Short mmCIF file of C-alpha atoms in Angstrom, two decimals:
data_model
loop_
_atom_site.label_atom_id
_atom_site.label_comp_id
_atom_site.label_asym_id
_atom_site.label_seq_id
_atom_site.Cartn_x
_atom_site.Cartn_y
_atom_site.Cartn_z
CA MET A 1 93.81 77.42 124.90
CA SER A 2 92.96 73.80 125.52
CA LEU A 3 94.51 70.62 124.20
CA ARG A 4 93.28 69.71 120.74
CA TYR A 5 91.67 66.33 120.10
CA ILE A 6 92.68 65.52 116.54
CA SER A 7 90.99 63.79 113.61
CA ALA A 8 92.36 60.78 111.72
CA ARG A 9 93.42 63.06 108.90
CA ILE A 10 95.40 65.41 111.10
CA SER A 11 96.96 62.50 112.94
CA GLN A 12 98.13 61.05 109.63
CA GLN A 13 99.50 64.37 108.52
CA ILE A 14 101.51 64.78 111.71
CA ASP A 15 102.94 61.25 111.47
CA GLU A 16 103.78 61.93 107.85
CA GLU A 17 105.62 65.13 108.69
CA LEU A 18 107.57 63.55 111.53
CA MET A 19 108.84 60.79 109.24
CA SER A 20 109.28 62.86 106.10
CA SER A 21 112.58 64.26 104.95
CA ILE A 22 111.55 67.39 106.84
CA GLY A 23 110.86 65.78 110.22
CA ALA A 24 113.73 63.35 109.61
CA PHE A 25 112.65 60.79 112.24
CA SER A 26 113.01 57.09 111.52
CA ILE A 27 110.24 54.71 112.49
CA ASP A 28 112.75 53.02 114.82
CA GLN A 29 113.21 56.23 116.80
CA LEU A 30 109.52 57.09 117.09
CA MET A 31 108.53 53.55 117.96
CA GLU A 32 111.24 53.30 120.60
CA LEU A 33 110.01 56.43 122.37
CA ALA A 34 106.34 55.47 121.94
CA GLY A 35 106.94 51.96 123.32
CA LEU A 36 108.91 53.36 126.24
CA ALA A 37 106.00 55.72 126.98
CA CYS A 38 103.61 52.72 126.93
CA ALA A 39 105.75 50.83 129.42
CA GLN A 40 106.10 53.87 131.67
CA THR A 41 102.34 54.48 131.67
CA LEU A 42 101.60 50.90 132.69
CA ALA A 43 104.33 51.02 135.34
CA THR A 44 102.95 54.29 136.71
CA VAL A 45 99.45 52.95 137.27
CA TYR A 46 100.13 49.24 137.91
CA PRO A 47 103.24 48.73 140.09
CA LYS A 48 105.15 45.53 139.44
CA ARG A 49 104.81 44.23 143.00
CA THR A 50 101.04 43.94 142.63
CA TYR A 51 100.81 43.49 138.86
CA PRO A 52 103.96 41.63 137.79
CA ARG A 53 102.48 39.64 134.89
CA VAL A 54 101.63 41.74 131.84
CA LEU A 55 99.90 40.33 128.78
CA VAL A 56 100.98 42.51 125.86
CA CYS A 57 98.48 42.12 123.03
CA CYS A 58 99.72 43.20 119.60
CA GLY A 59 97.64 43.73 116.48
CA PRO A 60 97.96 42.44 112.94
CA GLY A 61 101.24 43.39 111.33
CA ASN A 62 99.91 44.88 108.14
CA GLN A 63 97.25 47.09 109.66
CA GLY A 64 98.91 50.39 109.07
CA VAL A 65 99.80 49.92 105.45
CA ALA A 66 96.56 50.95 103.78
CA TRP A 67 96.61 54.63 104.55
CA PHE A 68 100.35 54.89 104.64
CA ALA A 69 100.39 53.74 101.03
CA MET A 70 98.76 57.05 100.21
CA LEU A 71 101.72 58.97 101.51
CA THR A 72 104.52 59.43 99.10
CA THR A 73 107.09 60.82 101.48
CA VAL A 74 107.03 58.04 104.04
CA ARG A 75 109.16 54.93 103.80
CA LEU A 76 106.45 52.42 103.03
CA THR A 77 108.49 49.35 103.82
CA GLU A 78 108.99 50.42 107.39
CA VAL A 79 105.46 51.03 108.53
CA VAL A 80 104.04 48.80 111.23
CA GLU A 81 101.35 48.89 113.84
CA GLY A 82 101.51 46.87 117.03
CA GLY A 83 105.27 47.38 117.04
CA ASP A 84 104.73 49.74 119.98
CA GLY A 85 103.57 46.70 121.94
CA LEU A 86 106.76 44.77 121.23
CA VAL A 87 108.93 47.70 122.29
CA ALA A 88 106.81 48.16 125.42
CA ALA A 89 107.13 44.46 126.28
CA ARG A 90 110.93 44.73 126.14
CA HIS A 91 111.00 47.83 128.36
CA LEU A 92 108.56 46.22 130.82
CA GLY A 93 110.95 43.26 131.00
CA MET A 94 113.77 45.70 131.72
CA PHE A 95 111.64 47.28 134.48
CA GLY A 96 111.31 43.90 136.17
CA TYR A 97 107.84 42.89 135.01
CA THR A 98 107.12 39.44 133.53
CA PRO A 99 105.58 40.23 130.15
CA THR A 100 104.07 37.73 127.70
CA VAL A 101 103.41 38.76 124.11
CA TYR A 102 100.20 37.74 122.36
CA MET A 103 100.51 38.49 118.64
CA PRO A 104 98.16 36.24 116.66
CA LYS A 105 98.88 37.85 113.27
CA PRO A 106 102.53 38.92 113.25
CA GLY A 107 103.78 41.07 110.40
CA SER A 108 106.47 39.87 108.06
CA LYS A 109 108.33 43.15 107.88
CA ASP A 110 111.92 43.35 109.00
CA ILE A 111 111.20 45.73 111.87
CA TYR A 112 108.62 43.34 113.32
CA GLN A 113 111.08 40.49 113.17
CA ARG A 114 113.75 42.57 114.88
CA LEU A 115 111.47 43.84 117.63
CA ALA A 116 110.21 40.30 118.28
CA LYS A 117 113.80 39.00 118.37
CA GLN A 118 114.69 41.66 120.95
CA CYS A 119 111.88 40.32 123.15
CA GLN A 120 113.00 36.72 122.68
CA ASN A 121 116.56 37.71 123.64
CA MET A 122 115.08 38.85 126.95
CA ASP A 123 113.29 35.52 127.41
CA ILE A 124 109.92 37.16 126.93
CA PRO A 125 107.54 34.43 125.73
CA ILE A 126 105.66 35.10 122.49
CA ILE A 127 102.53 32.99 122.11
CA PRO A 128 102.74 31.28 118.68
CA PRO A 129 100.45 32.76 115.98
CA SER A 130 97.07 31.06 115.79
CA ASN A 131 93.40 31.67 115.08
CA ASP A 132 92.66 29.53 118.11
CA VAL A 133 92.17 31.45 121.35
CA GLU A 134 92.96 28.63 123.78
CA ASP A 135 96.48 29.92 124.34
CA LEU A 136 95.09 33.39 124.97
CA LYS A 137 92.66 32.03 127.58
CA LYS A 138 95.50 30.33 129.41
CA ALA A 139 97.62 33.48 129.25
CA LEU A 140 94.78 35.62 130.59
CA ALA A 141 94.34 33.25 133.52
CA SER A 142 97.91 33.90 134.56
CA SER A 143 98.12 37.65 133.92
CA ASP A 144 97.60 40.66 136.19
CA VAL A 145 97.16 43.42 133.62
CA ILE A 146 96.73 43.79 129.85
CA LEU A 147 98.55 46.17 127.53
CA ASP A 148 96.26 46.63 124.52
CA ALA A 149 98.29 47.46 121.41
CA ILE A 150 95.93 45.61 119.08
CA PHE A 151 94.31 48.28 116.94
CA GLY A 152 95.55 51.79 116.47
CA PHE A 153 93.93 54.67 114.76
CA SER A 154 93.72 53.01 111.36
CA PHE A 155 91.20 50.41 112.53
CA LYS A 156 88.08 50.11 110.38
CA PRO A 157 85.24 47.62 110.97
CA PRO A 158 84.43 44.81 110.43
CA MET A 159 86.72 43.19 112.96
CA ARG A 160 88.38 40.12 111.52
CA ALA A 161 89.13 36.77 113.16
CA PRO A 162 90.59 36.09 115.60
CA PHE A 163 90.18 39.64 116.97
CA ASP A 164 86.36 39.45 116.96
CA THR A 165 86.80 36.71 119.57
CA VAL A 166 89.89 38.16 121.23
CA LEU A 167 88.39 41.48 122.29
CA PRO A 168 85.41 39.98 124.21
CA LEU A 169 87.82 37.58 125.92
CA LEU A 170 89.99 40.46 127.09
CA SER A 171 86.94 42.31 128.39
CA ASP A 172 85.53 39.21 130.11
CA SER A 173 88.84 38.60 131.88
CA ARG A 174 88.10 41.62 134.10
CA LEU A 175 91.82 42.36 134.16
CA PRO A 176 92.79 46.03 134.12
CA ILE A 177 93.56 47.23 130.59
CA VAL A 178 95.98 49.90 129.39
CA SER A 179 95.25 50.86 125.77
CA VAL A 180 97.67 52.44 123.34
CA ASP A 181 96.59 55.51 121.32
CA ILE A 182 92.92 54.52 120.96
CA PRO A 183 91.16 51.62 122.72
CA SER A 184 90.97 48.63 120.37
CA GLY A 185 87.68 48.49 118.50
CA TRP A 186 87.00 52.22 118.88
CA ASP A 187 86.69 54.47 115.86
CA VAL A 188 89.44 57.07 115.92
CA GLU A 189 86.87 59.86 115.53
CA LYS A 190 83.56 58.44 116.74
CA GLY A 191 84.82 56.47 119.73
CA ASN A 192 83.06 53.30 120.87
CA GLU A 193 79.82 54.03 118.96
CA LEU A 194 79.46 50.46 117.76
CA GLY A 195 80.04 49.14 121.27
CA VAL A 196 82.49 46.47 120.09
CA GLY A 197 85.56 48.12 121.63
CA LEU A 198 87.42 47.52 124.86
CA ASN A 199 86.75 49.63 127.93
CA PRO A 200 90.25 50.23 129.23
CA ASN A 201 91.08 51.66 132.63
CA VAL A 202 93.98 53.63 131.23
CA LEU A 203 94.66 55.21 127.85
CA LEU A 204 97.97 56.45 126.50
CA SER A 205 97.44 58.80 123.57
CA LEU A 206 100.45 59.17 121.29
CA THR A 207 101.52 62.56 119.89
CA ALA A 208 98.07 64.09 120.56
CA PRO A 209 94.72 62.64 121.75
CA LYS A 210 92.31 61.54 119.05
CA GLU A 211 88.72 62.83 118.71
CA GLY A 212 87.37 59.36 119.46
CA SER A 213 88.90 59.42 122.94
CA LYS A 214 86.96 62.48 124.12
CA ASP A 215 84.47 60.38 126.03
CA PHE A 216 87.13 58.21 127.65
CA THR A 217 86.68 58.46 131.41
CA GLY A 218 89.65 56.48 132.78
CA ARG A 219 93.14 57.76 133.54
CA HIS A 220 94.40 59.41 130.38
CA PHE A 221 98.09 59.93 129.60
CA LEU A 222 99.88 61.54 126.69
CA GLY A 223 103.17 60.25 125.24
CA GLY A 224 105.37 61.00 122.27
CA ARG A 225 107.68 63.70 123.56
CA PHE A 226 109.17 64.27 120.14
CA VAL A 227 106.82 66.83 118.56
CA PRO A 228 108.74 70.01 117.76
CA LYS A 229 107.14 73.27 118.87
CA SER A 230 106.78 74.31 115.23
CA LEU A 231 104.59 71.27 114.51
CA ASP A 232 102.58 71.85 117.70
CA ALA A 233 101.95 75.43 116.57
CA LYS A 234 101.18 74.51 112.95
CA TYR A 235 98.38 72.16 114.00
CA GLY A 236 97.30 74.12 117.07
CA LEU A 237 97.78 71.09 119.29
CA ASN A 238 98.43 73.03 122.49
CA LEU A 239 100.33 70.09 123.91
CA PRO A 240 100.73 70.32 127.70
CA PRO A 241 104.17 70.57 129.31
CA TYR A 242 105.66 67.22 130.29
CA PRO A 243 106.99 66.99 133.86
CA GLY A 244 110.77 66.85 134.43
CA PHE A 245 112.40 64.44 132.03
CA GLU A 246 109.44 62.07 131.82
CA GLN A 247 108.18 60.63 128.54
CA ILE A 248 104.52 60.82 129.63
CA VAL A 249 102.14 63.38 131.13
CA GLU A 250 98.76 62.70 132.73
CA LEU A 251 95.91 64.68 131.18
CA ASP A 252 93.51 64.50 134.15
CA SER A 253 93.77 68.10 135.08
CA ILE A 254 93.66 69.41 131.53
CA PRO A 255 90.30 70.80 130.29
CA LYS A 256 88.74 68.71 127.51
CA PRO A 257 87.71 69.23 123.88
CA ASN A 258 88.16 71.97 121.44
CA THR A 259 87.22 69.60 118.65
CA ASP A 260 88.90 69.22 115.34
CA ILE A 261 87.87 71.62 112.60
CA MET B 1 129.91 40.21 142.74
CA SER B 2 130.84 43.72 141.73
CA LEU B 3 130.22 45.65 138.56
CA ARG B 4 132.74 44.81 135.83
CA TYR B 5 134.80 47.59 134.23
CA ILE B 6 135.28 46.41 130.67
CA SER B 7 138.11 46.62 128.14
CA ALA B 8 137.85 48.14 124.66
CA ARG B 9 137.69 44.67 123.17
CA ILE B 10 134.79 43.52 125.34
CA SER B 11 132.98 46.79 124.76
CA GLN B 12 133.27 46.28 121.02
CA GLN B 13 132.06 42.70 121.27
CA ILE B 14 128.98 43.73 123.25
CA ASP B 15 128.12 46.50 120.78
CA GLU B 16 128.61 44.03 117.96
CA GLU B 17 126.28 41.50 119.54
CA LEU B 18 123.59 44.07 120.25
CA MET B 19 123.55 45.18 116.63
CA SER B 20 124.10 41.77 115.02
CA SER B 21 121.31 39.66 113.61
CA ILE B 22 121.24 38.02 117.04
CA GLY B 23 120.80 41.16 119.13
CA ALA B 24 118.63 42.67 116.39
CA PHE B 25 118.90 46.28 117.57
CA SER B 26 119.22 49.09 115.04
CA ILE B 27 121.68 51.91 115.63
CA ASP B 28 118.66 54.26 115.70
CA GLN B 29 117.17 52.44 118.67
CA LEU B 30 120.38 52.23 120.69
CA MET B 31 121.34 55.80 119.98
CA GLU B 32 117.89 57.07 120.94
CA LEU B 33 118.05 55.36 124.33
CA ALA B 34 121.69 56.35 124.87
CA GLY B 35 121.01 59.99 123.98
CA LEU B 36 117.96 60.04 126.25
CA ALA B 37 120.13 58.70 129.08
CA CYS B 38 122.67 61.49 128.43
CA ALA B 39 119.96 64.14 128.64
CA GLN B 40 118.48 62.61 131.81
CA THR B 41 121.90 62.47 133.47
CA LEU B 42 122.58 66.12 132.78
CA ALA B 43 119.06 67.08 133.92
CA THR B 44 119.50 65.07 137.14
CA VAL B 45 122.66 66.87 138.17
CA TYR B 46 122.17 70.30 136.59
CA PRO B 47 118.56 71.52 136.90
CA LYS B 48 117.37 73.77 134.11
CA ARG B 49 116.50 76.68 136.39
CA THR B 50 120.15 77.13 137.33
CA TYR B 51 121.79 75.67 134.22
CA PRO B 52 119.47 76.41 131.30
CA ARG B 53 122.11 76.84 128.58
CA VAL B 54 123.80 73.59 127.54
CA LEU B 55 126.67 73.47 125.08
CA VAL B 56 126.53 70.03 123.47
CA CYS B 57 129.94 69.20 121.98
CA CYS B 58 129.93 66.44 119.37
CA GLY B 59 132.95 64.63 117.96
CA PRO B 60 134.10 63.94 114.41
CA GLY B 61 131.58 61.98 112.42
CA ASN B 62 133.85 59.25 111.14
CA GLN B 63 135.50 58.40 114.42
CA GLY B 64 133.84 55.07 115.00
CA VAL B 65 134.41 53.61 111.59
CA ALA B 66 137.92 52.22 111.99
CA TRP B 67 137.17 49.41 114.38
CA PHE B 68 133.68 48.85 113.16
CA ALA B 69 135.10 48.07 109.75
CA MET B 70 136.58 44.96 111.33
CA LEU B 71 133.16 43.67 112.23
CA THR B 72 131.40 41.79 109.51
CA THR B 73 128.00 41.51 111.14
CA VAL B 74 127.42 45.19 111.80
CA ARG B 75 125.87 47.53 109.26
CA LEU B 76 128.91 49.57 108.41
CA THR B 77 127.05 52.40 106.78
CA GLU B 78 125.16 53.21 109.94
CA VAL B 79 127.94 53.62 112.45
CA VAL B 80 128.46 57.00 114.02
CA GLU B 81 129.99 58.50 117.09
CA GLY B 82 128.86 61.79 118.53
CA GLY B 83 125.33 61.00 117.40
CA ASP B 84 124.49 60.48 121.06
CA GLY B 85 125.16 64.18 121.54
CA LEU B 86 122.67 65.19 118.84
CA VAL B 87 119.98 62.95 120.31
CA ALA B 88 120.74 64.33 123.79
CA ALA B 89 120.50 67.91 122.50
CA ARG B 90 117.02 67.21 121.13
CA HIS B 91 115.81 65.65 124.39
CA LEU B 92 117.32 68.51 126.41
CA GLY B 93 115.35 70.90 124.19
CA MET B 94 112.22 68.87 124.95
CA PHE B 95 113.01 69.09 128.68
CA GLY B 96 113.04 72.89 128.45
CA TYR B 97 116.79 73.54 128.31
CA THR B 98 118.34 75.84 125.72
CA PRO B 99 120.95 73.65 124.00
CA THR B 100 123.48 74.74 121.40
CA VAL B 101 125.33 72.13 119.33
CA TYR B 102 129.04 72.46 118.63
CA MET B 103 130.06 69.94 115.98
CA PRO B 104 133.18 71.14 114.16
CA LYS B 105 133.61 67.97 112.05
CA PRO B 106 130.16 66.65 111.22
CA GLY B 107 129.83 63.25 109.58
CA SER B 108 128.32 62.85 106.16
CA LYS B 109 126.33 59.72 106.95
CA ASP B 110 122.57 59.74 106.62
CA ILE B 111 121.93 59.21 110.32
CA TYR B 112 124.03 62.27 111.22
CA GLN B 113 122.10 64.38 108.78
CA ARG B 114 118.80 63.17 110.17
CA LEU B 115 119.76 63.70 113.81
CA ALA B 116 121.04 67.19 113.01
CA LYS B 117 117.83 67.99 111.12
CA GLN B 118 115.78 66.90 114.14
CA CYS B 119 117.70 69.44 116.22
CA GLN B 120 117.21 72.18 113.65
CA ASN B 121 113.47 71.45 113.60
CA MET B 122 113.48 72.26 117.32
CA ASP B 123 115.30 75.54 116.67
CA ILE B 124 118.44 74.24 118.36
CA PRO B 125 121.36 76.24 116.92
CA ILE B 126 124.21 74.24 115.41
CA ILE B 127 127.46 76.20 115.20
CA PRO B 128 128.72 75.94 111.59
CA PRO B 129 131.69 73.55 111.05
CA SER B 130 135.05 75.25 111.32
CA ASN B 131 138.63 74.75 112.40
CA ASP B 132 138.43 78.16 113.99
CA VAL B 133 137.50 78.18 117.66
CA GLU B 134 136.16 81.74 117.88
CA ASP B 135 132.56 80.55 117.68
CA LEU B 136 133.27 78.03 120.41
CA LYS B 137 134.69 80.74 122.66
CA LYS B 138 131.56 82.83 122.21
CA ALA B 139 129.32 79.83 122.87
CA LEU B 140 131.23 78.96 126.03
CA ALA B 141 130.81 82.49 127.31
CA SER B 142 127.04 82.09 127.15
CA SER B 143 126.71 78.52 128.43
CA ASP B 144 126.03 77.12 131.90
CA VAL B 145 127.10 73.50 131.43
CA ILE B 146 128.86 71.34 128.81
CA LEU B 147 127.78 67.95 127.49
CA ASP B 148 130.96 66.29 126.22
CA ALA B 149 130.15 63.82 123.44
CA ILE B 150 133.38 64.49 121.57
CA PHE B 151 135.42 61.30 121.82
CA GLY B 152 134.07 57.92 122.74
CA PHE B 153 135.89 54.74 123.44
CA SER B 154 137.53 54.50 120.03
CA PHE B 155 139.70 57.59 120.57
CA LYS B 156 143.40 57.10 119.89
CA PRO B 157 146.06 59.82 120.15
CA PRO B 158 147.28 62.05 118.63
CA MET B 159 144.41 64.47 118.95
CA ARG B 160 143.75 66.24 115.69
CA ALA B 161 142.77 69.84 115.03
CA PRO B 162 140.59 71.50 116.07
CA PHE B 163 140.11 69.19 119.05
CA ASP B 164 143.65 69.72 120.37
CA THR B 165 142.57 73.34 120.89
CA VAL B 166 138.95 72.61 121.78
CA LEU B 167 139.61 70.42 124.80
CA PRO B 168 141.79 72.96 126.66
CA LEU B 169 139.18 75.65 125.91
CA LEU B 170 136.44 73.52 127.46
CA SER B 171 138.60 72.89 130.54
CA ASP B 172 139.58 76.55 130.87
CA SER B 173 135.93 77.63 130.74
CA ARG B 174 135.48 76.19 134.25
CA LEU B 175 131.95 75.23 133.29
CA PRO B 176 130.69 71.95 134.73
CA ILE B 177 131.15 69.08 132.27
CA VAL B 178 129.09 65.93 131.77
CA SER B 179 131.01 63.38 129.68
CA VAL B 180 129.49 60.55 127.67
CA ASP B 181 130.94 57.04 128.01
CA ILE B 182 134.56 58.07 128.60
CA PRO B 183 135.83 61.63 129.16
CA SER B 184 137.19 63.06 125.91
CA GLY B 185 140.94 62.58 125.59
CA TRP B 186 141.03 59.62 128.00
CA ASP B 187 142.20 56.22 126.88
CA VAL B 188 139.38 53.72 127.19
CA GLU B 189 141.60 51.39 129.23
CA LYS B 190 144.35 53.56 130.69
CA GLY B 191 142.30 56.61 131.60
CA ASN B 192 143.83 60.08 131.57
CA GLU B 193 147.45 58.84 131.62
CA LEU B 194 148.60 61.37 129.06
CA GLY B 195 146.89 64.20 130.92
CA VAL B 196 145.34 65.64 127.75
CA GLY B 197 141.78 64.68 128.64
CA LEU B 198 138.93 66.60 130.21
CA ASN B 199 138.17 66.39 133.91
CA PRO B 200 134.41 66.16 133.92
CA ASN B 201 132.24 66.53 137.00
CA VAL B 202 129.87 63.84 135.82
CA LEU B 203 130.33 60.72 133.70
CA LEU B 204 127.64 58.64 132.03
CA SER B 205 128.98 55.21 131.10
CA LEU B 206 127.01 53.46 128.39
CA THR B 207 126.18 49.74 128.57
CA ALA B 208 128.97 49.09 131.14
CA PRO B 209 131.76 51.28 132.58
CA LYS B 210 135.11 51.14 130.80
CA GLU B 211 138.40 50.23 132.49
CA GLY B 212 139.74 53.72 131.87
CA SER B 213 137.04 55.25 134.07
CA LYS B 214 138.07 53.38 137.23
CA ASP B 215 139.88 56.41 138.60
CA PHE B 216 137.05 58.80 137.81
CA THR B 217 136.04 60.51 141.05
CA GLY B 218 132.99 62.59 140.07
CA ARG B 219 129.37 61.53 139.98
CA HIS B 220 129.19 58.41 137.84
CA PHE B 221 126.03 57.17 136.15
CA LEU B 222 125.28 54.15 133.99
CA GLY B 223 122.91 54.20 131.02
CA GLY B 224 121.90 51.85 128.23
CA ARG B 225 119.02 49.94 129.76
CA PHE B 226 118.86 47.59 126.79
CA VAL B 227 121.35 44.85 127.69
CA PRO B 228 119.53 41.50 127.93
CA LYS B 229 120.27 39.40 131.03
CA SER B 230 121.85 36.73 128.81
CA LEU B 231 124.43 39.21 127.54
CA ASP B 232 125.04 40.51 131.07
CA ALA B 233 125.68 36.93 132.20
CA LYS B 234 127.83 36.01 129.19
CA TYR B 235 130.27 38.83 129.87
CA GLY B 236 129.93 38.78 133.67
CA LEU B 237 128.98 42.46 133.71
CA ASN B 238 126.99 42.32 136.96
CA LEU B 239 125.01 45.36 135.91
CA PRO B 240 123.22 47.01 138.84
CA PRO B 241 119.42 47.24 138.96
CA TYR B 242 118.02 50.46 137.52
CA PRO B 243 115.50 52.29 139.71
CA GLY B 244 111.82 52.28 138.71
CA PHE B 245 111.46 53.02 135.04
CA GLU B 246 114.49 55.27 134.77
CA GLN B 247 117.03 55.01 131.95
CA ILE B 248 119.98 55.75 134.24
CA VAL B 249 121.37 54.55 137.56
CA GLU B 250 123.97 56.29 139.72
CA LEU B 251 126.96 54.09 140.55
CA ASP B 252 128.10 56.00 143.66
CA SER B 253 127.15 53.34 146.12
CA ILE B 254 128.44 50.45 144.03
CA PRO B 255 131.87 49.02 145.00
CA LYS B 256 134.53 49.57 142.33
CA PRO B 257 136.78 47.43 140.11
CA ASN B 258 136.95 43.80 139.37
CA THR B 259 139.09 44.53 136.37
CA ASP B 260 138.76 43.03 132.93
CA ILE B 261 140.44 39.65 132.42
#
């Protein structure tokens, strides 16, 4: 039985169950483990001696709300996207990297504020919000690798400013890119059909890989070591075993597809 | 400059700062990372092939409230002790161990309920609350190693039932013991002066080692890779570097004392 690549709908259902009164996880817990997995993936592929300066790009703070609003069991006020990036930036700082956070459209929610404050307490610079990309250009010129936490699986075109300008700039920088969950600009099910998405070197899928990532050809990791066996079985995920006490597992050797029904 | 062994007062101040509006951490975040560090410590010393069955012993759920009630900046409703044990049990389950939770005096707070539910969702048995120690005896007979998350640094004698019976039973079992933060029954500053405490093989200090652990002679680890450099400097902790992207560091090779002022 091979690893299942899941649809947007299934992905939403799993997230919903994890955070419902049944799964009992708080967003703080899941985001902490997801962000740690992001940082570990980057650190695994891009050692800090050679790639010390990480530009952590975070998406708009209200991205995730639309579909979450459909879920009655989830705490609506706590939902964020791009928060993974802030948690990852903090852990990368702890690992000895020199991260910089680029977050042009920060969310107003409490959790965003707290995660950003945690970065500031570690002297991690956060580029002030702006529609102007001059600051981004400067940051790219002094970075060694990019962590792409801009769009997650709830991205729908068209791409709004400043991200329509940001994504080509990231690509043109020719810096290596590590994307979180789904490369920014890709459709969660159809992949990079429109051709407006990033082409990352590394992808970290969270919980389970998404259908849209089936054609991804770089190094592919899985994170989110918090899915109970019962949930794995219910959705037929066939999640691979994680090594030792790691929070990530590389999918290279695992046979692909078995598409979503 | 050597690692500082801190007093109860300093330990409280650091926790307070981490969770204040300045530090901006939630208890969920800190407990997740602390519990993960507990699980990783146990897994480092006691591999699952030889020690698959872990008895995770958790303390009374209202232990931490007394001193926390003195702190105005901390969210009083969220404070728990022993929660580390529940988080560790879940991660140990994820690592492939077979944990059992012994929690004779569970707390009523929401976070306790959620952490316990997360264990139940992973089919981790929780021995029903009781003052009777028969269940504990049975569990000990079918365990390979103990994770001691019973009393943390706010423990003050006298030891109440059933823990006055529980601690000798754990010692008499002759199973290896991994203690969290300070061995249960030890004074956070004076150590095992009264002689009623456990004698663990392994200790995981959280954030910084406590004065009472100076005479501990087993394998000693440090966890809590979330202390910003500014806080380290403010309290002169001289925390050692953690290896790679691990959440724990072994203190063996680090010179001792430099007592609290």
